[in-house]
PDB file of C-alpha atoms in Angstrom:
ATOM      1  CA  LYS A   1     -20.108  -6.970  -6.633  1.00 86.00           C
ATOM      2  CA  GLN A   2     -18.422  -3.546  -7.088  1.00 91.00           C
ATOM      3  CA  GLU A   3     -16.550  -2.908 -10.244  1.00 93.00           C
ATOM      4  CA  VAL A   4     -14.380   0.060 -10.979  1.00 95.00           C
ATOM      5  CA  THR A   5     -13.371   1.107 -14.501  1.00 96.00           C
ATOM      6  CA  GLN A   6     -10.997   3.823 -15.650  1.00 96.00           C
ATOM      7  CA  ILE A   7     -10.807   5.595 -19.050  1.00 93.00           C
ATOM      8  CA  PRO A   8      -8.593   5.855 -20.851  1.00 93.00           C
ATOM      9  CA  ALA A   9      -6.191   3.010 -20.062  1.00 94.00           C
ATOM     10  CA  ALA A  10      -3.250   5.047 -21.468  1.00 96.00           C
ATOM     11  CA  LEU A  11      -2.780   8.653 -22.139  1.00 95.00           C
ATOM     12  CA  SER A  12       0.125  10.631 -23.642  1.00 97.00           C
ATOM     13  CA  VAL A  13       0.141  14.388 -23.652  1.00 97.00           C
ATOM     14  CA  PRO A  14       2.699  17.226 -24.196  1.00 97.00           C
ATOM     15  CA  GLU A  15       3.972  19.102 -21.252  1.00 97.00           C
ATOM     16  CA  GLY A  16       1.682  21.929 -20.107  1.00 97.00           C
ATOM     17  CA  GLU A  17      -1.652  20.398 -21.086  1.00 97.00           C
ATOM     18  CA  ASN A  18      -4.626  20.088 -18.714  1.00 97.00           C
ATOM     19  CA  LEU A  19      -6.051  16.689 -18.672  1.00 96.00           C
ATOM     20  CA  VAL A  20      -8.888  14.667 -17.190  1.00 97.00           C
ATOM     21  CA  LEU A  21      -8.864  11.081 -16.049  1.00 97.00           C
ATOM     22  CA  ASN A  22     -12.165   9.185 -15.571  1.00 97.00           C
ATOM     23  CA  CYS A  23     -13.268   6.653 -13.040  1.00 97.00           C
ATOM     24  CA  SER A  24     -16.651   4.922 -13.002  1.00 97.00           C
ATOM     25  CA  PHE A  25     -18.157   2.510 -10.423  1.00 96.00           C
ATOM     26  CA  THR A  26     -21.144   0.225 -10.560  1.00 95.00           C
ATOM     27  CA  ASP A  27     -22.381   0.394  -6.888  1.00 92.00           C
ATOM     28  CA  SER A  28     -23.072   3.871  -5.693  1.00 89.00           C
ATOM     29  CA  ALA A  29     -23.257   2.794  -2.047  1.00 89.00           C
ATOM     30  CA  ILE A  30     -19.705   3.804  -1.247  1.00 90.00           C
ATOM     31  CA  TYR A  31     -18.284   5.688   1.716  1.00 88.00           C
ATOM     32  CA  ASN A  32     -15.306   7.497   0.062  1.00 91.00           C
ATOM     33  CA  LEU A  33     -13.337   7.490  -3.160  1.00 94.00           C
ATOM     34  CA  GLN A  34      -9.633   7.743  -3.194  1.00 93.00           C
ATOM     35  CA  TRP A  35      -7.101   8.601  -6.091  1.00 96.00           C
ATOM     36  CA  PHE A  36      -3.696   7.288  -6.025  1.00 95.00           C
ATOM     37  CA  ARG A  37      -0.408   7.461  -8.000  1.00 95.00           C
ATOM     38  CA  GLN A  38       1.761   4.537  -8.633  1.00 93.00           C
ATOM     39  CA  ASP A  39       5.227   4.819 -10.171  1.00 92.00           C
ATOM     40  CA  PRO A  40       6.597   1.666 -11.901  1.00 87.00           C
ATOM     41  CA  GLY A  41       7.703  -0.969  -9.473  1.00 82.00           C
ATOM     42  CA  LYS A  42       6.571   1.130  -6.482  1.00 85.00           C
ATOM     43  CA  GLY A  43       3.791   1.214  -4.020  1.00 87.00           C
ATOM     44  CA  LEU A  44       0.972   3.687  -3.993  1.00 90.00           C
ATOM     45  CA  THR A  45       0.903   7.436  -3.138  1.00 90.00           C
ATOM     46  CA  SER A  46      -2.377   8.873  -1.852  1.00 89.00           C
ATOM     47  CA  LEU A  47      -3.492  11.953  -3.846  1.00 94.00           C
ATOM     48  CA  LEU A  48      -6.952  12.875  -2.832  1.00 94.00           C
ATOM     49  CA  LEU A  49      -9.690  11.441  -0.717  1.00 92.00           C
ATOM     50  CA  ILE A  50     -13.286  12.516  -1.360  1.00 93.00           C
ATOM     51  CA  GLN A  51     -15.834  11.672   1.116  1.00 90.00           C
ATOM     52  CA  SER A  52     -19.259  10.502  -0.044  1.00 89.00           C
ATOM     53  CA  SER A  53     -20.846  13.676   1.182  1.00 90.00           C
ATOM     54  CA  GLN A  54     -18.358  15.888  -0.813  1.00 92.00           C
ATOM     55  CA  ARG A  55     -18.369  16.729  -4.505  1.00 94.00           C
ATOM     56  CA  GLU A  56     -14.783  17.628  -5.018  1.00 95.00           C
ATOM     57  CA  GLN A  57     -11.367  17.961  -3.323  1.00 95.00           C
ATOM     58  CA  THR A  58      -8.283  19.895  -4.528  1.00 97.00           C
ATOM     59  CA  SER A  59      -4.704  19.661  -3.847  1.00 96.00           C
ATOM     60  CA  GLY A  60      -2.195  21.917  -5.807  1.00 97.00           C
ATOM     61  CA  ARG A  61      -2.639  21.223  -9.513  1.00 97.00           C
ATOM     62  CA  LEU A  62      -5.037  18.302  -8.833  1.00 98.00           C
ATOM     63  CA  ASN A  63      -8.751  18.377  -8.558  1.00 98.00           C
ATOM     64  CA  ALA A  64     -11.069  15.443  -8.012  1.00 97.00           C
ATOM     65  CA  SER A  65     -14.694  15.436  -8.346  1.00 97.00           C
ATOM     66  CA  LEU A  66     -17.307  12.860  -7.277  1.00 97.00           C
ATOM     67  CA  ASP A  67     -20.814  12.272  -8.600  1.00 95.00           C
ATOM     68  CA  LYS A  68     -21.926   9.400  -6.448  1.00 93.00           C
ATOM     69  CA  SER A  69     -25.400   9.057  -7.920  1.00 92.00           C
ATOM     70  CA  SER A  70     -24.069   8.494 -11.352  1.00 94.00           C
ATOM     71  CA  GLY A  71     -21.004   6.473 -10.160  1.00 95.00           C
ATOM     72  CA  ARG A  72     -18.351   8.683 -11.525  1.00 97.00           C
ATOM     73  CA  SER A  73     -15.204  10.540 -10.465  1.00 97.00           C
ATOM     74  CA  THR A  74     -12.807  12.540 -12.433  1.00 97.00           C
ATOM     75  CA  LEU A  75      -9.292  13.655 -11.686  1.00 98.00           C
ATOM     76  CA  TYR A  76      -8.250  16.881 -13.217  1.00 98.00           C
ATOM     77  CA  ILE A  77      -4.433  17.611 -13.673  1.00 98.00           C
ATOM     78  CA  ALA A  78      -3.596  21.152 -14.574  1.00 98.00           C
ATOM     79  CA  ALA A  79      -0.380  22.282 -16.391  1.00 98.00           C
ATOM     80  CA  SER A  80       0.927  18.719 -16.653  1.00 97.00           C
ATOM     81  CA  GLN A  81       4.691  18.100 -16.158  1.00 97.00           C
ATOM     82  CA  PRO A  82       6.949  15.160 -17.111  1.00 97.00           C
ATOM     83  CA  GLY A  83       7.119  14.410 -13.273  1.00 96.00           C
ATOM     84  CA  ASP A  84       3.436  13.626 -13.421  1.00 97.00           C
ATOM     85  CA  SER A  85       4.161  10.554 -15.460  1.00 97.00           C
ATOM     86  CA  ALA A  86       2.855   7.503 -13.675  1.00 97.00           C
ATOM     87  CA  THR A  87      -0.128   5.201 -13.318  1.00 96.00           C
ATOM     88  CA  TYR A  88      -3.135   6.731 -11.735  1.00 97.00           C
ATOM     89  CA  LEU A  89      -5.603   4.526  -9.642  1.00 96.00           C
ATOM     90  CA  CYS A  90      -8.957   5.339  -8.281  1.00 97.00           C
ATOM     91  CA  ALA A  91     -10.376   3.291  -5.489  1.00 95.00           C
ATOM     92  CA  VAL A  92     -13.842   3.209  -3.980  1.00 94.00           C
ATOM     93  CA  ILE A  93     -14.134   2.576  -0.269  1.00 89.00           C
ATOM     94  CA  GLY A  94     -17.021   0.395   0.953  1.00 85.00           C
ATOM     95  CA  GLY A  95     -17.965  -1.485   3.971  1.00 79.00           C
ATOM     96  CA  GLY A  96     -15.060  -2.604   6.351  1.00 76.00           C
ATOM     97  CA  ASN A  97     -12.974   0.160   4.943  1.00 78.00           C
ATOM     98  CA  LYS A  98     -12.103  -2.162   1.913  1.00 85.00           C
ATOM     99  CA  LEU A  99     -10.852  -0.492  -1.190  1.00 90.00           C
ATOM    100  CA  THR A 100     -11.770  -1.679  -4.692  1.00 93.00           C
ATOM    101  CA  PHE A 101      -9.415  -0.443  -7.272  1.00 95.00           C
ATOM    102  CA  GLY A 102      -9.978   0.572 -10.806  1.00 95.00           C
ATOM    103  CA  THR A 103      -7.975  -0.603 -13.734  1.00 89.00           C
ATOM    104  CA  GLY A 104      -5.677   2.399 -13.782  1.00 94.00           C
ATOM    105  CA  THR A 105      -4.665   5.085 -16.350  1.00 97.00           C
ATOM    106  CA  GLN A 106      -1.026   5.126 -17.548  1.00 96.00           C
ATOM    107  CA  LEU A 107      -0.108   8.605 -18.082  1.00 97.00           C
ATOM    108  CA  LYS A 108       2.939   9.912 -19.924  1.00 97.00           C
ATOM    109  CA  VAL A 109       3.690  13.556 -20.167  1.00 97.00           C
ATOM    110  CA  GLU A 110       6.295  14.365 -22.860  1.00 96.00           C
ATOM    111  CA  LEU A 111       8.668  17.345 -23.128  1.00 91.00           C
TER     112      LEU A 111
ATOM    113  CA  GLY B   1       2.293  11.881   7.539  1.00 66.00           C
ATOM    114  CA  ALA B   2       1.487   8.321   8.191  1.00 73.00           C
ATOM    115  CA  VAL B   3       4.137   6.027   7.070  1.00 88.00           C
ATOM    116  CA  VAL B   4       3.797   2.286   6.317  1.00 93.00           C
ATOM    117  CA  SER B   5       7.018   0.313   5.812  1.00 94.00           C
ATOM    118  CA  GLN B   6       7.143  -3.014   4.008  1.00 95.00           C
ATOM    119  CA  HIS B   7      10.060  -5.458   4.082  1.00 96.00           C
ATOM    120  CA  PRO B   8      11.606  -7.003   2.042  1.00 96.00           C
ATOM    121  CA  SER B   9      11.167  -5.054  -1.132  1.00 95.00           C
ATOM    122  CA  TRP B  10      12.387  -7.895  -3.314  1.00 95.00           C
ATOM    123  CA  VAL B  11      12.561 -11.590  -2.987  1.00 96.00           C
ATOM    124  CA  ILE B  12      13.794 -14.213  -5.214  1.00 96.00           C
ATOM    125  CA  CYS B  13      13.709 -17.833  -4.083  1.00 94.00           C
ATOM    126  CA  LYS B  14      13.222 -21.341  -5.215  1.00 95.00           C
ATOM    127  CA  SER B  15       9.921 -23.118  -5.689  1.00 96.00           C
ATOM    128  CA  GLY B  16       8.640 -24.695  -2.476  1.00 96.00           C
ATOM    129  CA  THR B  17      10.175 -21.990  -0.061  1.00 95.00           C
ATOM    130  CA  SER B  18       8.010 -20.144   2.313  1.00 96.00           C
ATOM    131  CA  VAL B  19       8.424 -16.424   2.258  1.00 97.00           C
ATOM    132  CA  LYS B  20       7.432 -13.950   5.054  1.00 97.00           C
ATOM    133  CA  ILE B  21       6.641 -10.271   4.268  1.00 97.00           C
ATOM    134  CA  GLU B  22       6.324  -7.687   7.006  1.00 97.00           C
ATOM    135  CA  CYS B  23       4.101  -4.562   6.989  1.00 96.00           C
ATOM    136  CA  ARG B  24       4.633  -1.971   9.753  1.00 95.00           C
ATOM    137  CA  SER B  25       2.875   1.336  10.568  1.00 93.00           C
ATOM    138  CA  LEU B  26       5.810   3.374  11.805  1.00 92.00           C
ATOM    139  CA  ASP B  27       4.161   6.302  13.436  1.00 88.00           C
ATOM    140  CA  PHE B  28       0.585   5.159  14.165  1.00 89.00           C
ATOM    141  CA  GLN B  29      -1.414   2.181  15.376  1.00 89.00           C
ATOM    142  CA  ALA B  30      -3.479   0.174  13.033  1.00 88.00           C
ATOM    143  CA  THR B  31      -5.995  -2.331  14.212  1.00 83.00           C
ATOM    144  CA  THR B  32      -6.767  -3.365  10.625  1.00 88.00           C
ATOM    145  CA  MET B  33      -4.274  -3.808   7.735  1.00 92.00           C
ATOM    146  CA  PHE B  34      -4.973  -5.000   4.262  1.00 94.00           C
ATOM    147  CA  TRP B  35      -3.053  -7.198   1.882  1.00 96.00           C
ATOM    148  CA  TYR B  36      -3.172  -6.709  -1.862  1.00 96.00           C
ATOM    149  CA  ARG B  37      -1.706  -8.547  -4.807  1.00 96.00           C
ATOM    150  CA  GLN B  38      -0.879  -6.910  -8.169  1.00 93.00           C
ATOM    151  CA  PHE B  39       0.068  -8.942 -11.226  1.00 90.00           C
ATOM    152  CA  PRO B  40       1.953  -7.216 -14.163  1.00 85.00           C
ATOM    153  CA  LYS B  41      -0.185  -4.432 -15.908  1.00 81.00           C
ATOM    154  CA  GLN B  42      -3.220  -5.249 -13.686  1.00 86.00           C
ATOM    155  CA  SER B  43      -4.699  -3.348 -10.840  1.00 88.00           C
ATOM    156  CA  LEU B  44      -4.573  -4.204  -7.120  1.00 92.00           C
ATOM    157  CA  MET B  45      -6.707  -7.058  -5.846  1.00 94.00           C
ATOM    158  CA  LEU B  46      -7.525  -7.289  -2.222  1.00 93.00           C
ATOM    159  CA  MET B  47      -6.350 -10.624  -0.769  1.00 96.00           C
ATOM    160  CA  ALA B  48      -7.275 -10.348   2.881  1.00 95.00           C
ATOM    161  CA  THR B  49      -8.055  -8.029   5.801  1.00 92.00           C
ATOM    162  CA  SER B  50      -5.648  -8.420   8.741  1.00 90.00           C
ATOM    163  CA  ASN B  51      -7.210  -7.826  12.156  1.00 85.00           C
ATOM    164  CA  GLU B  52      -5.099  -7.304  15.313  1.00 85.00           C
ATOM    165  CA  GLY B  53      -5.613 -10.035  17.722  1.00 83.00           C
ATOM    166  CA  SER B  54      -7.933 -12.089  15.633  1.00 85.00           C
ATOM    167  CA  LYS B  55      -8.131 -14.111  12.480  1.00 89.00           C
ATOM    168  CA  ALA B  56      -7.721 -12.535   9.119  1.00 92.00           C
ATOM    169  CA  THR B  57     -10.644 -12.306   6.775  1.00 93.00           C
ATOM    170  CA  TYR B  58      -9.818 -13.643   3.321  1.00 95.00           C
ATOM    171  CA  GLU B  59     -11.443 -12.599  -0.050  1.00 94.00           C
ATOM    172  CA  GLN B  60     -13.167 -15.177  -2.186  1.00 93.00           C
ATOM    173  CA  GLY B  61     -10.638 -17.362  -4.044  1.00 93.00           C
ATOM    174  CA  VAL B  62      -7.703 -16.626  -1.787  1.00 95.00           C
ATOM    175  CA  GLU B  63      -6.334 -19.835   0.000  1.00 94.00           C
ATOM    176  CA  LYS B  64      -5.989 -19.068   3.684  1.00 93.00           C
ATOM    177  CA  ASP B  65      -3.595 -22.120   4.207  1.00 94.00           C
ATOM    178  CA  LYS B  66      -1.467 -20.752   1.403  1.00 96.00           C
ATOM    179  CA  PHE B  67      -1.302 -17.089   2.490  1.00 97.00           C
ATOM    180  CA  LEU B  68      -0.906 -17.015   6.254  1.00 96.00           C
ATOM    181  CA  ILE B  69      -1.508 -13.739   7.949  1.00 94.00           C
ATOM    182  CA  ASN B  70      -0.514 -12.741  11.504  1.00 91.00           C
ATOM    183  CA  HIS B  71      -1.272  -9.511  13.068  1.00 89.00           C
ATOM    184  CA  ALA B  72       0.227  -9.789  16.473  1.00 82.00           C
ATOM    185  CA  SER B  73       0.513  -6.149  17.337  1.00 89.00           C
ATOM    186  CA  LEU B  74      -1.071  -2.733  16.392  1.00 89.00           C
ATOM    187  CA  THR B  75       1.899  -1.882  14.326  1.00 93.00           C
ATOM    188  CA  LEU B  76       2.808  -5.188  12.576  1.00 94.00           C
ATOM    189  CA  SER B  77       1.178  -7.540  10.164  1.00 94.00           C
ATOM    190  CA  THR B  78       2.939 -10.382   8.385  1.00 96.00           C
ATOM    191  CA  LEU B  79       1.990 -12.344   5.214  1.00 97.00           C
ATOM    192  CA  THR B  80       3.601 -15.683   4.743  1.00 97.00           C
ATOM    193  CA  VAL B  81       3.421 -17.309   1.327  1.00 97.00           C
ATOM    194  CA  THR B  82       3.778 -21.000   2.191  1.00 96.00           C
ATOM    195  CA  SER B  83       5.430 -23.427  -0.293  1.00 96.00           C
ATOM    196  CA  ALA B  84       5.564 -20.711  -2.959  1.00 95.00           C
ATOM    197  CA  HIS B  85       5.326 -21.789  -6.767  1.00 95.00           C
ATOM    198  CA  PRO B  86       6.009 -19.738  -9.806  1.00 95.00           C
ATOM    199  CA  GLU B  87       2.355 -18.774 -10.107  1.00 94.00           C
ATOM    200  CA  ASP B  88       2.666 -16.921  -6.795  1.00 95.00           C
ATOM    201  CA  SER B  89       5.229 -14.557  -8.274  1.00 96.00           C
ATOM    202  CA  SER B  90       3.595 -11.161  -8.014  1.00 95.00           C
ATOM    203  CA  PHE B  91       3.876  -7.709  -6.377  1.00 95.00           C
ATOM    204  CA  TYR B  92       2.334  -7.820  -2.814  1.00 97.00           C
ATOM    205  CA  ILE B  93       1.281  -4.545  -1.112  1.00 96.00           C
ATOM    206  CA  CYS B  94       0.030  -3.807   2.320  1.00 95.00           C
ATOM    207  CA  SER B  95      -1.944  -0.768   3.515  1.00 93.00           C
ATOM    208  CA  ALA B  96      -3.140   0.628   6.894  1.00 90.00           C
ATOM    209  CA  SER B  97      -5.159   3.443   8.177  1.00 80.00           C
ATOM    210  CA  PRO B  98      -4.274   5.553  11.304  1.00 74.00           C
ATOM    211  CA  ALA B  99      -7.654   5.181  12.843  1.00 63.00           C
ATOM    212  CA  THR B 100     -10.941   3.277  12.528  1.00 61.00           C
ATOM    213  CA  GLY B 101     -13.699   4.923  10.710  1.00 60.00           C
ATOM    214  CA  ARG B 102     -14.336   5.227   6.989  1.00 58.00           C
ATOM    215  CA  ASN B 103     -13.055   8.792   6.405  1.00 64.00           C
ATOM    216  CA  GLN B 104      -9.342   7.979   7.025  1.00 71.00           C
ATOM    217  CA  PRO B 105      -7.151   7.538   3.894  1.00 76.00           C
ATOM    218  CA  GLN B 106      -5.352   4.266   3.359  1.00 81.00           C
ATOM    219  CA  HIS B 107      -1.510   4.529   3.384  1.00 87.00           C
ATOM    220  CA  PHE B 108       0.366   2.037   1.395  1.00 91.00           C
ATOM    221  CA  GLY B 109       3.751   0.278   1.846  1.00 92.00           C
ATOM    222  CA  ASP B 110       6.237   0.311  -1.129  1.00 92.00           C
ATOM    223  CA  GLY B 111       5.364  -3.287  -1.895  1.00 94.00           C
ATOM    224  CA  THR B 112       7.336  -6.496  -2.116  1.00 96.00           C
ATOM    225  CA  ARG B 113       8.156  -8.068  -5.518  1.00 95.00           C
ATOM    226  CA  LEU B 114       8.235 -11.805  -5.154  1.00 96.00           C
ATOM    227  CA  SER B 115       9.855 -13.986  -7.802  1.00 96.00           C
ATOM    228  CA  ILE B 116       9.577 -17.621  -7.563  1.00 95.00           C
ATOM    229  CA  LEU B 117      12.076 -19.721  -9.759  1.00 94.00           C
TER     230      LEU B 117
END
């Protein structure tokens, strides 16, 4: 059974800092990995999708990497802003297009 | 971009009531939609896969008679929580992908917060 873990569970940083969120998964037989953002009481916003054949994807200040063989992915956020405060979830996509979600990292960017 | 609409966004009802939640893909067709449940401070757990024109596939431990899923068209899936009890109180979220194939990102609705008194 696939298990997805995210470290740290919570993170508080001052505005402007660069930061890295970590995601690890136990079964490397995945198709894709997707990073999401969830604001309190809200649904999910897709940030980046990395296909299993890719090593990284970039969108604006966000960069996600994938090392499928070691079962790891990182989400790098450059020049963090208070508006980046949210819970970040990674999810691995396996057979049947099913997503298995990680435990999440709650990020707070302070002024 | 692809938009998934979920309705209602918030439901409060008495124990024993059945509650229906709708998930619609507004600008694309989805042969498959997914239903998730999220308890406070926990991650999303897949409940079932909704397949257009056929029976839903439920994850282990999810009661199919408790959580009825109907996917009658390519743009609509419904989840009915039958005879809801306080332990069913949770945040329910659906997702859909614009096309089949594993390289399509999942798009999520805004979720439905269900509170059973």
